[in-house]
Short mmCIF file of the C-alpha atoms (twelve columns), coordinates in Angstrom:
data_MODEL
# 
_entry.id   MODEL 
# 
loop_
_atom_site.group_PDB 
_atom_site.id 
_atom_site.type_symbol 
_atom_site.label_atom_id 
_atom_site.label_alt_id 
_atom_site.label_comp_id 
_atom_site.label_asym_id 
_atom_site.label_seq_id 
_atom_site.Cartn_x 
_atom_site.Cartn_y 
_atom_site.Cartn_z 
_atom_site.pdbx_PDB_model_num 
ATOM 1   C CA . MET A 1   -0.062  0.097   -0.007 1 
ATOM 2   C CA . SER A 2   0.944   3.732   -0.211 1 
ATOM 3   C CA . ALA A 3   2.156   6.173   2.221  1 
ATOM 4   C CA . THR A 4   -1.391  7.327   2.222  1 
ATOM 5   C CA . SER A 5   -3.463  4.080   2.083  1 
ATOM 6   C CA . LEU A 6   -4.750  4.756   5.883  1 
ATOM 7   C CA . PHE A 7   -6.753  7.949   3.909  1 
ATOM 8   C CA . SER A 8   -7.172  5.206   0.476  1 
ATOM 9   C CA . SER A 9   -11.094 4.155   0.056  1 
ATOM 10  C CA . VAL A 10  -11.964 0.890   0.386  1 
ATOM 11  C CA . ALA A 11  -14.936 -1.332  -1.084 1 
ATOM 12  C CA . VAL A 12  -16.994 -3.775  1.347  1 
ATOM 13  C CA . GLY A 13  -19.237 -5.649  -0.301 1 
ATOM 14  C CA . GLY A 14  -20.941 -3.123  -2.521 1 
ATOM 15  C CA . VAL A 15  -20.393 -0.112  0.080  1 
ATOM 16  C CA . ASP A 16  -17.600 2.000   -0.685 1 
ATOM 17  C CA . VAL A 17  -15.554 3.521   2.230  1 
ATOM 18  C CA . ARG A 18  -13.640 6.652   2.154  1 
ATOM 19  C CA . ASN A 19  -11.009 5.487   4.246  1 
ATOM 20  C CA . ARG A 20  -9.711  2.834   6.290  1 
ATOM 21  C CA . VAL A 21  -10.376 4.558   10.111 1 
ATOM 22  C CA . TRP A 22  -13.424 2.681   11.475 1 
ATOM 23  C CA . VAL A 23  -15.017 3.469   14.731 1 
ATOM 24  C CA . ALA A 24  -15.310 -0.025  16.834 1 
ATOM 25  C CA . PRO A 25  -18.633 -1.009  18.368 1 
ATOM 26  C CA . MET A 26  -18.831 0.419   22.080 1 
ATOM 27  C CA . CYS A 27  -21.590 0.233   24.250 1 
ATOM 28  C CA . GLN A 28  -23.286 2.985   25.147 1 
ATOM 29  C CA . TYR A 29  -25.788 2.024   28.023 1 
ATOM 30  C CA . SER A 30  -28.095 4.825   27.218 1 
ATOM 31  C CA . CYS A 31  -31.136 3.737   26.049 1 
ATOM 32  C CA . LEU A 32  -32.781 5.292   29.799 1 
ATOM 33  C CA . ALA A 33  -36.287 4.096   29.271 1 
ATOM 34  C CA . ARG A 34  -35.028 0.445   28.772 1 
ATOM 35  C CA . ASP A 35  -37.002 -0.147  25.529 1 
ATOM 36  C CA . GLY A 36  -33.632 -0.243  23.668 1 
ATOM 37  C CA . HIS A 37  -34.569 2.819   21.395 1 
ATOM 38  C CA . PRO A 38  -31.415 5.519   21.004 1 
ATOM 39  C CA . THR A 39  -31.476 9.156   22.025 1 
ATOM 40  C CA . ALA A 40  -30.032 12.260  21.361 1 
ATOM 41  C CA . TRP A 41  -26.959 10.925  23.246 1 
ATOM 42  C CA . HIS A 42  -26.673 8.061   20.478 1 
ATOM 43  C CA . ARG A 43  -27.135 10.975  17.649 1 
ATOM 44  C CA . VAL A 44  -24.477 13.327  19.054 1 
ATOM 45  C CA . HIS A 45  -22.105 10.150  20.212 1 
ATOM 46  C CA . TYR A 46  -22.082 9.035   16.609 1 
ATOM 47  C CA . GLY A 47  -22.489 12.272  14.706 1 
ATOM 48  C CA . ALA A 48  -19.175 13.471  16.347 1 
ATOM 49  C CA . PHE A 49  -17.294 10.567  14.554 1 
ATOM 50  C CA . ALA A 50  -19.140 11.255  11.301 1 
ATOM 51  C CA . THR A 51  -17.867 14.835  11.602 1 
ATOM 52  C CA . GLY A 52  -14.496 14.055  12.767 1 
ATOM 53  C CA . GLY A 53  -13.200 12.132  9.632  1 
ATOM 54  C CA . PHE A 54  -14.000 8.054   10.206 1 
ATOM 55  C CA . GLY A 55  -14.644 6.400   7.154  1 
ATOM 56  C CA . LEU A 56  -17.235 3.960   8.932  1 
ATOM 57  C CA . VAL A 57  -18.832 3.550   12.256 1 
ATOM 58  C CA . VAL A 58  -20.013 -0.370  13.875 1 
ATOM 59  C CA . THR A 59  -22.960 0.865   16.089 1 
ATOM 60  C CA . GLU A 60  -22.958 -0.244  19.589 1 
ATOM 61  C CA . ALA A 61  -23.940 -4.093  20.405 1 
ATOM 62  C CA . THR A 62  -27.643 -3.966  19.406 1 
ATOM 63  C CA . SER A 63  -29.987 -6.791  20.346 1 
ATOM 64  C CA . VAL A 64  -32.155 -8.675  18.317 1 
ATOM 65  C CA . VAL A 65  -34.168 -9.380  21.170 1 
ATOM 66  C CA . PRO A 66  -34.895 -8.260  24.543 1 
ATOM 67  C CA . GLU A 67  -33.551 -10.813 26.577 1 
ATOM 68  C CA . GLY A 68  -30.235 -10.624 24.332 1 
ATOM 69  C CA . ARG A 69  -29.291 -6.985  25.694 1 
ATOM 70  C CA . ILE A 70  -25.968 -6.890  28.134 1 
ATOM 71  C CA . SER A 71  -27.679 -4.657  30.424 1 
ATOM 72  C CA . PRO A 72  -31.615 -3.385  30.294 1 
ATOM 73  C CA . GLU A 73  -30.050 -0.021  28.734 1 
ATOM 74  C CA . ASP A 74  -28.776 -1.593  25.723 1 
ATOM 75  C CA . ALA A 75  -29.706 -0.806  22.227 1 
ATOM 76  C CA . GLY A 76  -32.061 -2.558  20.249 1 
ATOM 77  C CA . ILE A 77  -33.462 -3.858  16.705 1 
ATOM 78  C CA . TRP A 78  -36.284 -6.072  17.886 1 
ATOM 79  C CA . SER A 79  -39.212 -4.283  16.848 1 
ATOM 80  C CA . ASP A 80  -40.132 -2.158  13.742 1 
ATOM 81  C CA . GLU A 81  -40.349 0.451   16.407 1 
ATOM 82  C CA . HIS A 82  -36.743 0.625   16.654 1 
ATOM 83  C CA . VAL A 83  -36.415 1.854   12.717 1 
ATOM 84  C CA . ASP A 84  -37.523 5.253   13.290 1 
ATOM 85  C CA . SER A 85  -35.225 5.811   16.148 1 
ATOM 86  C CA . TRP A 86  -32.107 4.741   14.504 1 
ATOM 87  C CA . ARG A 87  -32.849 6.648   11.222 1 
ATOM 88  C CA . PRO A 88  -31.454 10.206  12.381 1 
ATOM 89  C CA . VAL A 89  -28.193 8.411   13.270 1 
ATOM 90  C CA . VAL A 90  -27.871 6.946   10.026 1 
ATOM 91  C CA . GLU A 91  -28.865 9.935   8.042  1 
ATOM 92  C CA . PHE A 92  -26.556 12.081  9.692  1 
ATOM 93  C CA . ALA A 93  -23.641 9.814   9.411  1 
ATOM 94  C CA . HIS A 94  -24.596 9.621   5.529  1 
ATOM 95  C CA . GLU A 95  -24.959 13.711  5.403  1 
ATOM 96  C CA . HIS A 96  -21.013 13.546  6.027  1 
ATOM 97  C CA . ASP A 97  -20.063 10.825  3.806  1 
ATOM 98  C CA . THR A 98  -19.830 8.184   6.906  1 
ATOM 99  C CA . ARG A 99  -20.736 4.824   6.108  1 
ATOM 100 C CA . ILE A 100 -22.422 3.082   9.202  1 
ATOM 101 C CA . VAL A 101 -23.548 -0.588  9.790  1 
ATOM 102 C CA . MET A 102 -25.182 -1.777  12.856 1 
ATOM 103 C CA . GLN A 103 -23.888 -4.698  15.333 1 
ATOM 104 C CA . LEU A 104 -26.730 -7.761  15.749 1 
ATOM 105 C CA . ALA A 105 -26.066 -8.936  18.817 1 
ATOM 106 C CA . HIS A 106 -27.335 -11.631 21.554 1 
ATOM 107 C CA . ALA A 107 -25.517 -11.525 25.203 1 
ATOM 108 C CA . GLY A 108 -26.336 -15.075 25.955 1 
ATOM 109 C CA . ARG A 109 -25.367 -15.699 29.517 1 
ATOM 110 C CA . LYS A 110 -23.673 -12.463 30.089 1 
ATOM 111 C CA . ALA A 111 -26.952 -10.686 29.446 1 
ATOM 112 C CA . SER A 112 -28.903 -8.700  32.260 1 
ATOM 113 C CA . THR A 113 -25.816 -7.553  33.775 1 
ATOM 114 C CA . HIS A 114 -25.784 -3.909  35.531 1 
ATOM 115 C CA . SER A 115 -23.985 -1.687  33.080 1 
ATOM 116 C CA . ASP A 116 -20.936 -0.008  33.200 1 
ATOM 117 C CA . LEU A 117 -22.604 3.617   34.176 1 
ATOM 118 C CA . SER A 118 -24.702 2.374   37.065 1 
ATOM 119 C CA . GLY A 119 -21.677 1.977   39.818 1 
ATOM 120 C CA . ARG A 120 -22.813 -1.792  40.475 1 
ATOM 121 C CA . THR A 121 -21.802 -5.040  39.106 1 
ATOM 122 C CA . GLY A 122 -23.526 -8.672  38.831 1 
ATOM 123 C CA . THR A 123 -26.860 -9.721  37.499 1 
ATOM 124 C CA . VAL A 124 -29.741 -7.305  37.520 1 
ATOM 125 C CA . GLU A 125 -32.605 -8.872  39.637 1 
ATOM 126 C CA . ALA A 126 -35.848 -9.838  38.218 1 
ATOM 127 C CA . ALA A 127 -37.498 -7.023  40.859 1 
ATOM 128 C CA . GLU A 128 -35.217 -4.580  39.402 1 
ATOM 129 C CA . GLY A 129 -35.868 -5.600  35.740 1 
ATOM 130 C CA . GLY A 130 -33.568 -8.531  34.882 1 
ATOM 131 C CA . TRP A 131 -34.550 -11.420 33.513 1 
ATOM 132 C CA . GLU A 132 -33.515 -15.265 32.611 1 
ATOM 133 C CA . THR A 133 -30.127 -15.346 31.199 1 
ATOM 134 C CA . VAL A 134 -29.591 -18.258 28.122 1 
ATOM 135 C CA . GLY A 135 -26.543 -19.821 26.380 1 
ATOM 136 C CA . PRO A 136 -25.667 -23.507 24.795 1 
ATOM 137 C CA . SER A 137 -25.282 -25.142 28.349 1 
ATOM 138 C CA . VAL A 138 -26.156 -24.606 31.315 1 
ATOM 139 C CA . GLY A 139 -23.129 -22.625 33.159 1 
ATOM 140 C CA . SER A 140 -22.275 -19.061 34.224 1 
ATOM 141 C CA . PHE A 141 -19.394 -16.220 33.252 1 
ATOM 142 C CA . GLY A 142 -17.777 -15.746 36.761 1 
ATOM 143 C CA . SER A 143 -19.907 -14.732 39.579 1 
ATOM 144 C CA . LEU A 144 -22.937 -13.869 36.856 1 
ATOM 145 C CA . ALA A 145 -25.926 -15.807 37.416 1 
ATOM 146 C CA . PRO A 146 -26.177 -19.362 36.125 1 
ATOM 147 C CA . CYS A 147 -27.921 -19.445 32.593 1 
ATOM 148 C CA . ARG A 148 -30.383 -21.993 31.283 1 
ATOM 149 C CA . ALA A 149 -29.622 -24.062 27.850 1 
ATOM 150 C CA . LEU A 150 -31.299 -23.326 25.117 1 
ATOM 151 C CA . GLY A 151 -33.523 -25.879 23.722 1 
ATOM 152 C CA . VAL A 152 -32.896 -27.086 20.239 1 
ATOM 153 C CA . ASP A 153 -35.907 -25.606 18.767 1 
ATOM 154 C CA . GLU A 154 -34.970 -22.054 20.661 1 
ATOM 155 C CA . VAL A 155 -31.527 -22.553 18.723 1 
ATOM 156 C CA . ARG A 156 -33.223 -23.303 15.471 1 
ATOM 157 C CA . ALA A 157 -35.324 -20.187 15.857 1 
ATOM 158 C CA . MET A 158 -32.046 -17.873 16.545 1 
ATOM 159 C CA . PRO A 159 -31.150 -17.057 12.765 1 
ATOM 160 C CA . SER A 160 -34.578 -15.938 11.889 1 
ATOM 161 C CA . LEU A 161 -34.555 -13.335 15.056 1 
ATOM 162 C CA . PHE A 162 -31.380 -12.275 13.709 1 
ATOM 163 C CA . ALA A 163 -32.255 -11.942 10.085 1 
ATOM 164 C CA . GLU A 164 -34.996 -9.600  11.302 1 
ATOM 165 C CA . GLY A 165 -32.964 -7.824  13.010 1 
ATOM 166 C CA . ALA A 166 -30.546 -7.000  9.865  1 
ATOM 167 C CA . ARG A 167 -34.102 -6.370  7.812  1 
ATOM 168 C CA . ARG A 168 -34.651 -3.595  10.495 1 
ATOM 169 C CA . ALA A 169 -30.961 -2.180  9.915  1 
ATOM 170 C CA . VAL A 170 -31.473 -2.168  6.187  1 
ATOM 171 C CA . LEU A 171 -35.412 -0.259  6.413  1 
ATOM 172 C CA . ALA A 172 -33.324 2.275   8.637  1 
ATOM 173 C CA . GLY A 173 -30.862 3.162   5.905  1 
ATOM 174 C CA . PHE A 174 -27.750 1.046   7.333  1 
ATOM 175 C CA . ASP A 175 -25.231 0.283   4.894  1 
ATOM 176 C CA . GLY A 176 -25.000 -3.085  6.512  1 
ATOM 177 C CA . VAL A 177 -24.540 -5.271  9.549  1 
ATOM 178 C CA . GLU A 178 -22.105 -6.788  11.541 1 
ATOM 179 C CA . ILE A 179 -22.695 -10.310 13.559 1 
ATOM 180 C CA . HIS A 180 -21.496 -9.978  16.865 1 
ATOM 181 C CA . ALA A 181 -19.596 -13.730 17.122 1 
ATOM 182 C CA . ALA A 182 -16.945 -12.228 19.958 1 
ATOM 183 C CA . HIS A 183 -16.500 -11.590 23.832 1 
ATOM 184 C CA . GLY A 184 -18.186 -14.390 25.719 1 
ATOM 185 C CA . TYR A 185 -21.654 -13.737 24.081 1 
ATOM 186 C CA . LEU A 186 -24.009 -16.121 22.641 1 
ATOM 187 C CA . LEU A 187 -22.429 -16.848 19.246 1 
ATOM 188 C CA . HIS A 188 -19.284 -16.850 20.643 1 
ATOM 189 C CA . GLU A 189 -20.280 -19.077 23.480 1 
ATOM 190 C CA . PHE A 190 -21.801 -21.515 21.029 1 
ATOM 191 C CA . LEU A 191 -17.891 -21.997 19.266 1 
ATOM 192 C CA . SER A 192 -16.017 -22.247 22.546 1 
ATOM 193 C CA . PRO A 193 -15.539 -25.528 23.899 1 
ATOM 194 C CA . LEU A 194 -15.110 -24.401 27.298 1 
ATOM 195 C CA . ILE A 195 -18.606 -23.176 27.277 1 
ATOM 196 C CA . ASN A 196 -20.727 -25.405 24.578 1 
ATOM 197 C CA . HIS A 197 -21.158 -28.722 26.134 1 
ATOM 198 C CA . ARG A 198 -24.294 -29.561 23.806 1 
ATOM 199 C CA . ASP A 199 -24.558 -33.357 22.718 1 
ATOM 200 C CA . ASP A 200 -26.931 -32.503 19.781 1 
ATOM 201 C CA . GLU A 201 -26.087 -31.019 16.471 1 
ATOM 202 C CA . TYR A 202 -25.189 -27.572 18.061 1 
ATOM 203 C CA . GLY A 203 -22.502 -29.435 19.802 1 
ATOM 204 C CA . GLY A 204 -19.084 -31.555 19.812 1 
ATOM 205 C CA . ASP A 205 -17.127 -30.847 17.191 1 
ATOM 206 C CA . LEU A 206 -15.583 -27.919 15.009 1 
ATOM 207 C CA . GLU A 207 -18.712 -28.481 12.488 1 
ATOM 208 C CA . GLY A 208 -21.145 -29.043 15.201 1 
ATOM 209 C CA . ARG A 209 -20.005 -25.919 17.325 1 
ATOM 210 C CA . SER A 210 -19.949 -23.660 14.481 1 
ATOM 211 C CA . ARG A 211 -23.235 -24.624 13.180 1 
ATOM 212 C CA . LEU A 212 -25.682 -21.759 14.724 1 
ATOM 213 C CA . LEU A 213 -23.247 -19.032 13.671 1 
ATOM 214 C CA . ARG A 214 -22.881 -20.662 10.234 1 
ATOM 215 C CA . GLU A 215 -27.160 -20.522 9.960  1 
ATOM 216 C CA . VAL A 216 -27.190 -16.994 11.502 1 
ATOM 217 C CA . VAL A 217 -24.560 -15.732 8.138  1 
ATOM 218 C CA . ALA A 218 -26.457 -17.109 6.283  1 
ATOM 219 C CA . ALA A 219 -29.889 -16.039 6.834  1 
ATOM 220 C CA . VAL A 220 -28.566 -12.319 7.512  1 
ATOM 221 C CA . ARG A 221 -26.929 -12.564 4.291  1 
ATOM 222 C CA . ALA A 222 -29.849 -13.823 2.298  1 
ATOM 223 C CA . VAL A 223 -32.004 -10.279 3.677  1 
ATOM 224 C CA . LEU A 224 -29.418 -8.223  2.817  1 
ATOM 225 C CA . PRO A 225 -29.607 -6.343  -0.631 1 
ATOM 226 C CA . ALA A 226 -27.472 -6.677  -3.028 1 
ATOM 227 C CA . GLY A 227 -24.577 -4.407  -2.208 1 
ATOM 228 C CA . ALA A 228 -25.095 -4.204  1.586  1 
ATOM 229 C CA . ALA A 229 -22.176 -5.022  3.747  1 
ATOM 230 C CA . LEU A 230 -21.650 -7.861  6.313  1 
ATOM 231 C CA . LEU A 231 -19.217 -7.736  8.752  1 
ATOM 232 C CA . LEU A 232 -18.113 -10.829 11.117 1 
ATOM 233 C CA . ARG A 233 -16.454 -9.960  14.779 1 
ATOM 234 C CA . ILE A 234 -15.215 -12.433 16.213 1 
ATOM 235 C CA . SER A 235 -13.051 -13.260 19.344 1 
ATOM 236 C CA . ALA A 236 -9.931  -15.389 17.498 1 
ATOM 237 C CA . THR A 237 -9.049  -16.755 20.493 1 
ATOM 238 C CA . ASP A 238 -10.213 -17.470 24.193 1 
ATOM 239 C CA . TRP A 239 -6.863  -16.791 25.794 1 
ATOM 240 C CA . ALA A 240 -7.535  -19.980 27.415 1 
ATOM 241 C CA . ASP A 241 -6.406  -23.754 27.519 1 
ATOM 242 C CA . GLY A 242 -8.766  -25.867 25.621 1 
ATOM 243 C CA . GLY A 243 -10.675 -23.049 24.472 1 
ATOM 244 C CA . TRP A 244 -11.260 -21.522 21.167 1 
ATOM 245 C CA . ASP A 245 -8.101  -20.404 19.532 1 
ATOM 246 C CA . PRO A 246 -6.308  -18.979 15.824 1 
ATOM 247 C CA . ASP A 247 -6.610  -22.408 14.696 1 
ATOM 248 C CA . GLN A 248 -10.125 -22.894 14.725 1 
ATOM 249 C CA . SER A 249 -10.754 -19.101 13.850 1 
ATOM 250 C CA . VAL A 250 -8.831  -19.735 10.263 1 
ATOM 251 C CA . GLU A 251 -10.964 -23.187 9.973  1 
ATOM 252 C CA . LEU A 252 -14.446 -20.981 10.641 1 
ATOM 253 C CA . VAL A 253 -13.563 -18.348 8.225  1 
ATOM 254 C CA . GLN A 254 -12.466 -20.500 5.644  1 
ATOM 255 C CA . MET A 255 -16.025 -22.395 6.138  1 
ATOM 256 C CA . LEU A 256 -17.607 -19.214 5.307  1 
ATOM 257 C CA . ALA A 257 -15.542 -18.426 2.348  1 
ATOM 258 C CA . ASP A 258 -18.464 -18.651 0.071  1 
ATOM 259 C CA . ALA A 259 -21.319 -17.401 2.734  1 
ATOM 260 C CA . GLY A 260 -21.108 -13.739 1.965  1 
ATOM 261 C CA . VAL A 261 -18.979 -12.458 4.676  1 
ATOM 262 C CA . ASP A 262 -16.994 -9.438  3.677  1 
ATOM 263 C CA . LEU A 263 -14.918 -8.438  6.202  1 
ATOM 264 C CA . VAL A 264 -13.953 -10.209 9.784  1 
ATOM 265 C CA . ASP A 265 -13.619 -7.919  12.459 1 
ATOM 266 C CA . VAL A 266 -10.681 -9.581  14.506 1 
ATOM 267 C CA . SER A 267 -10.967 -9.453  18.443 1 
ATOM 268 C CA . SER A 268 -10.556 -11.420 21.151 1 
ATOM 269 C CA . GLY A 269 -11.091 -12.707 24.584 1 
ATOM 270 C CA . GLY A 270 -14.119 -12.461 26.602 1 
ATOM 271 C CA . ALA A 271 -15.629 -16.243 27.278 1 
ATOM 272 C CA . VAL A 272 -14.291 -17.235 30.606 1 
ATOM 273 C CA . GLU A 273 -12.804 -15.409 33.451 1 
ATOM 274 C CA . HIS A 274 -9.664  -17.252 33.723 1 
ATOM 275 C CA . GLN A 275 -8.163  -15.694 30.145 1 
ATOM 276 C CA . GLU A 276 -4.890  -14.630 30.244 1 
ATOM 277 C CA . ILE A 277 -4.523  -11.796 27.861 1 
ATOM 278 C CA . PRO A 278 -1.400  -10.176 26.959 1 
ATOM 279 C CA . VAL A 279 -2.465  -6.839  26.343 1 
ATOM 280 C CA . GLY A 280 -0.169  -4.167  24.892 1 
ATOM 281 C CA . PRO A 281 0.011   -2.264  21.756 1 
ATOM 282 C CA . ARG A 282 -0.910  -4.156  18.435 1 
ATOM 283 C CA . TYR A 283 -1.669  -7.628  20.782 1 
ATOM 284 C CA . GLN A 284 -4.718  -8.722  17.999 1 
ATOM 285 C CA . VAL A 285 -3.053  -7.134  15.197 1 
ATOM 286 C CA . GLY A 286 -1.440  -10.704 14.082 1 
ATOM 287 C CA . LEU A 287 -4.924  -12.514 14.400 1 
ATOM 288 C CA . ALA A 288 -6.375  -10.290 11.993 1 
ATOM 289 C CA . GLY A 289 -3.198  -10.993 9.769  1 
ATOM 290 C CA . ARG A 290 -3.182  -14.541 10.321 1 
ATOM 291 C CA . ILE A 291 -6.403  -14.915 8.994  1 
ATOM 292 C CA . ARG A 292 -6.218  -12.365 5.999  1 
ATOM 293 C CA . ARG A 293 -3.472  -14.418 4.674  1 
ATOM 294 C CA . ALA A 294 -5.334  -17.836 5.020  1 
ATOM 295 C CA . THR A 295 -8.228  -16.770 4.156  1 
ATOM 296 C CA . ASP A 296 -8.207  -14.205 1.528  1 
ATOM 297 C CA . ILE A 297 -10.880 -12.350 3.312  1 
ATOM 298 C CA . PRO A 298 -10.429 -8.897  4.306  1 
ATOM 299 C CA . THR A 299 -10.020 -8.161  8.219  1 
ATOM 300 C CA . GLY A 300 -10.020 -5.271  10.608 1 
ATOM 301 C CA . ALA A 301 -7.281  -4.945  13.206 1 
ATOM 302 C CA . VAL A 302 -9.039  -3.615  16.555 1 
ATOM 303 C CA . GLY A 303 -7.248  -3.311  20.053 1 
ATOM 304 C CA . LEU A 304 -4.753  -0.223  21.356 1 
ATOM 305 C CA . ILE A 305 -4.188  0.876   18.019 1 
ATOM 306 C CA . THR A 306 -3.561  5.077   18.793 1 
ATOM 307 C CA . ASP A 307 -0.710  5.703   16.634 1 
ATOM 308 C CA . PRO A 308 -1.449  6.963   13.131 1 
ATOM 309 C CA . ARG A 309 1.966   5.915   12.114 1 
ATOM 310 C CA . ASP A 310 1.485   2.702   13.816 1 
ATOM 311 C CA . ALA A 311 -2.378  2.310   11.931 1 
ATOM 312 C CA . GLN A 312 -0.612  2.777   8.907  1 
ATOM 313 C CA . ASP A 313 1.910   0.488   9.216  1 
ATOM 314 C CA . ILE A 314 -0.517  -2.446  9.880  1 
ATOM 315 C CA . LEU A 315 -1.747  -2.134  6.641  1 
ATOM 316 C CA . ASP A 316 1.625   -1.693  4.727  1 
ATOM 317 C CA . GLU A 317 2.722   -5.033  6.392  1 
ATOM 318 C CA . GLY A 318 -0.440  -6.888  5.691  1 
ATOM 319 C CA . GLU A 319 -1.946  -7.595  8.646  1 
ATOM 320 C CA . SER A 320 -5.485  -5.903  8.152  1 
ATOM 321 C CA . ASP A 321 -7.611  -4.190  5.686  1 
ATOM 322 C CA . VAL A 322 -8.800  -1.301  7.768  1 
ATOM 323 C CA . VAL A 323 -8.113  -0.414  11.387 1 
ATOM 324 C CA . LEU A 324 -10.905 0.040   13.973 1 
ATOM 325 C CA . LEU A 325 -10.168 2.263   16.847 1 
ATOM 326 C CA . GLY A 326 -12.410 2.007   20.225 1 
ATOM 327 C CA . ARG A 327 -11.170 4.092   23.030 1 
ATOM 328 C CA . ALA A 328 -8.626  6.403   20.892 1 
ATOM 329 C CA . ALA A 329 -12.063 7.467   18.981 1 
ATOM 330 C CA . LEU A 330 -13.858 8.181   22.711 1 
ATOM 331 C CA . ARG A 331 -10.867 10.444  23.378 1 
ATOM 332 C CA . GLU A 332 -10.476 12.101  20.356 1 
ATOM 333 C CA . PRO A 333 -13.348 11.821  17.980 1 
ATOM 334 C CA . ARG A 334 -11.445 13.785  15.338 1 
ATOM 335 C CA . TRP A 335 -8.471  11.204  15.503 1 
ATOM 336 C CA . PRO A 336 -8.410  10.829  11.713 1 
ATOM 337 C CA . LEU A 337 -7.796  14.675  11.434 1 
ATOM 338 C CA . ARG A 338 -4.589  14.915  13.111 1 
ATOM 339 C CA . ALA A 339 -3.753  11.525  11.569 1 
ATOM 340 C CA . SER A 340 -4.049  13.463  8.134  1 
ATOM 341 C CA . ARG A 341 -1.766  16.155  9.389  1 
ATOM 342 C CA . GLU A 342 1.276   13.481  10.982 1 
ATOM 343 C CA . LEU A 343 1.072   11.439  7.815  1 
ATOM 344 C CA . ASP A 344 1.343   14.437  5.574  1 
ATOM 345 C CA . VAL A 345 -2.233  14.265  3.891  1 
ATOM 346 C CA . ASP A 346 -4.397  16.506  3.024  1 
ATOM 347 C CA . GLY A 347 -7.369  16.667  5.435  1 
ATOM 348 C CA . SER A 348 -9.435  19.269  4.112  1 
ATOM 349 C CA . ALA A 349 -11.897 16.480  2.365  1 
ATOM 350 C CA . LEU A 350 -12.618 15.020  5.910  1 
ATOM 351 C CA . PHE A 351 -13.838 17.998  7.508  1 
ATOM 352 C CA . PRO A 352 -17.623 19.417  7.396  1 
ATOM 353 C CA . ALA A 353 -17.772 22.614  5.590  1 
ATOM 354 C CA . GLN A 354 -18.465 24.054  8.544  1 
ATOM 355 C CA . TYR A 355 -15.043 23.737  9.953  1 
ATOM 356 C CA . ARG A 356 -12.955 23.939  6.938  1 
ATOM 357 C CA . ARG A 357 -11.588 27.275  8.517  1 
ATOM 358 C CA . ALA A 358 -9.631  24.869  11.076 1 
ATOM 359 C CA . VAL A 359 -7.958  22.935  8.091  1 
ATOM 360 C CA . LEU A 360 -4.549  22.348  9.529  1 
ATOM 361 C CA . ARG A 361 -1.648  23.131  7.217  1 
ATOM 362 C CA . PRO A 362 1.990   23.379  7.742  1 
ATOM 363 C CA . GLY A 363 2.649   26.439  10.297 1 
ATOM 364 C CA . ARG A 364 -0.925  27.301  10.939 1 
# 
């Protein structure tokens, strides 16, 4: 790639994205009415990234069913009423030439928890608006309340729920969706042998443990219009002995090679508490690179990517096709503008017209 590849356009499926600096999904826990509807907070939050020069934004985990929320304050897309709530968020992003995709999620056994904003931890009790959680097998994450195992008919119904969420996202104007199969949430729970102890068609070997995710991908792809982007977020490793690992991740993505996944957003961890994650700059980048080279499917790298030159190097080294920023984007919603200056790229096109007077030029 060229020295300015961070700001070169990229096609994701049929979606043209103006640059390769994207915003990773980050929960906001701010649907205060507990009904899954985004609020003014979300319009400002996502709007800041659109005016800040990011090429694409992935929304926070947005649940396809009420009981799939991580917390009662999480976002939702389980009813047609949510479509109109999300539409202003999408329209504002598009006004500023930023693409936006919705992350479709189900938190599984990690649902019904107190949010980070509440100052409390643990499971939300029923009296406070909590609910029974579900997973592939009976069990719990740490000190959270144990979940019940989904019946086989409930599992078979799950792909249609994700597909309905995708259909509604398209009606709201989103450029596509990302299926959340990472961080110990439901689809990742089915993948991980540390969590999935089923002895039916959805358990056992990799073929069985990946069946639900493959069915979800197929169902979602089937309802997306031609040209809409389909992203998949995975945890490439559980960082725990006997768990999901990079070899299985490569095999999974190879299974999905013809399923219509346009890009794999490569994260890691979250399945079990006894994980040992070597957190540091670029600690997940090699996982994205390995999948990219082994499968020829584009990947996104995420995790402690904060320096513009480092982000550029990741692309130039062939480790990923795009980079996704999380906390760095929260700290600096106009990170791409600073990056353009540090990489000596004309950043004027990243500014809204109202801000053009602030274009950073040498010596000013």
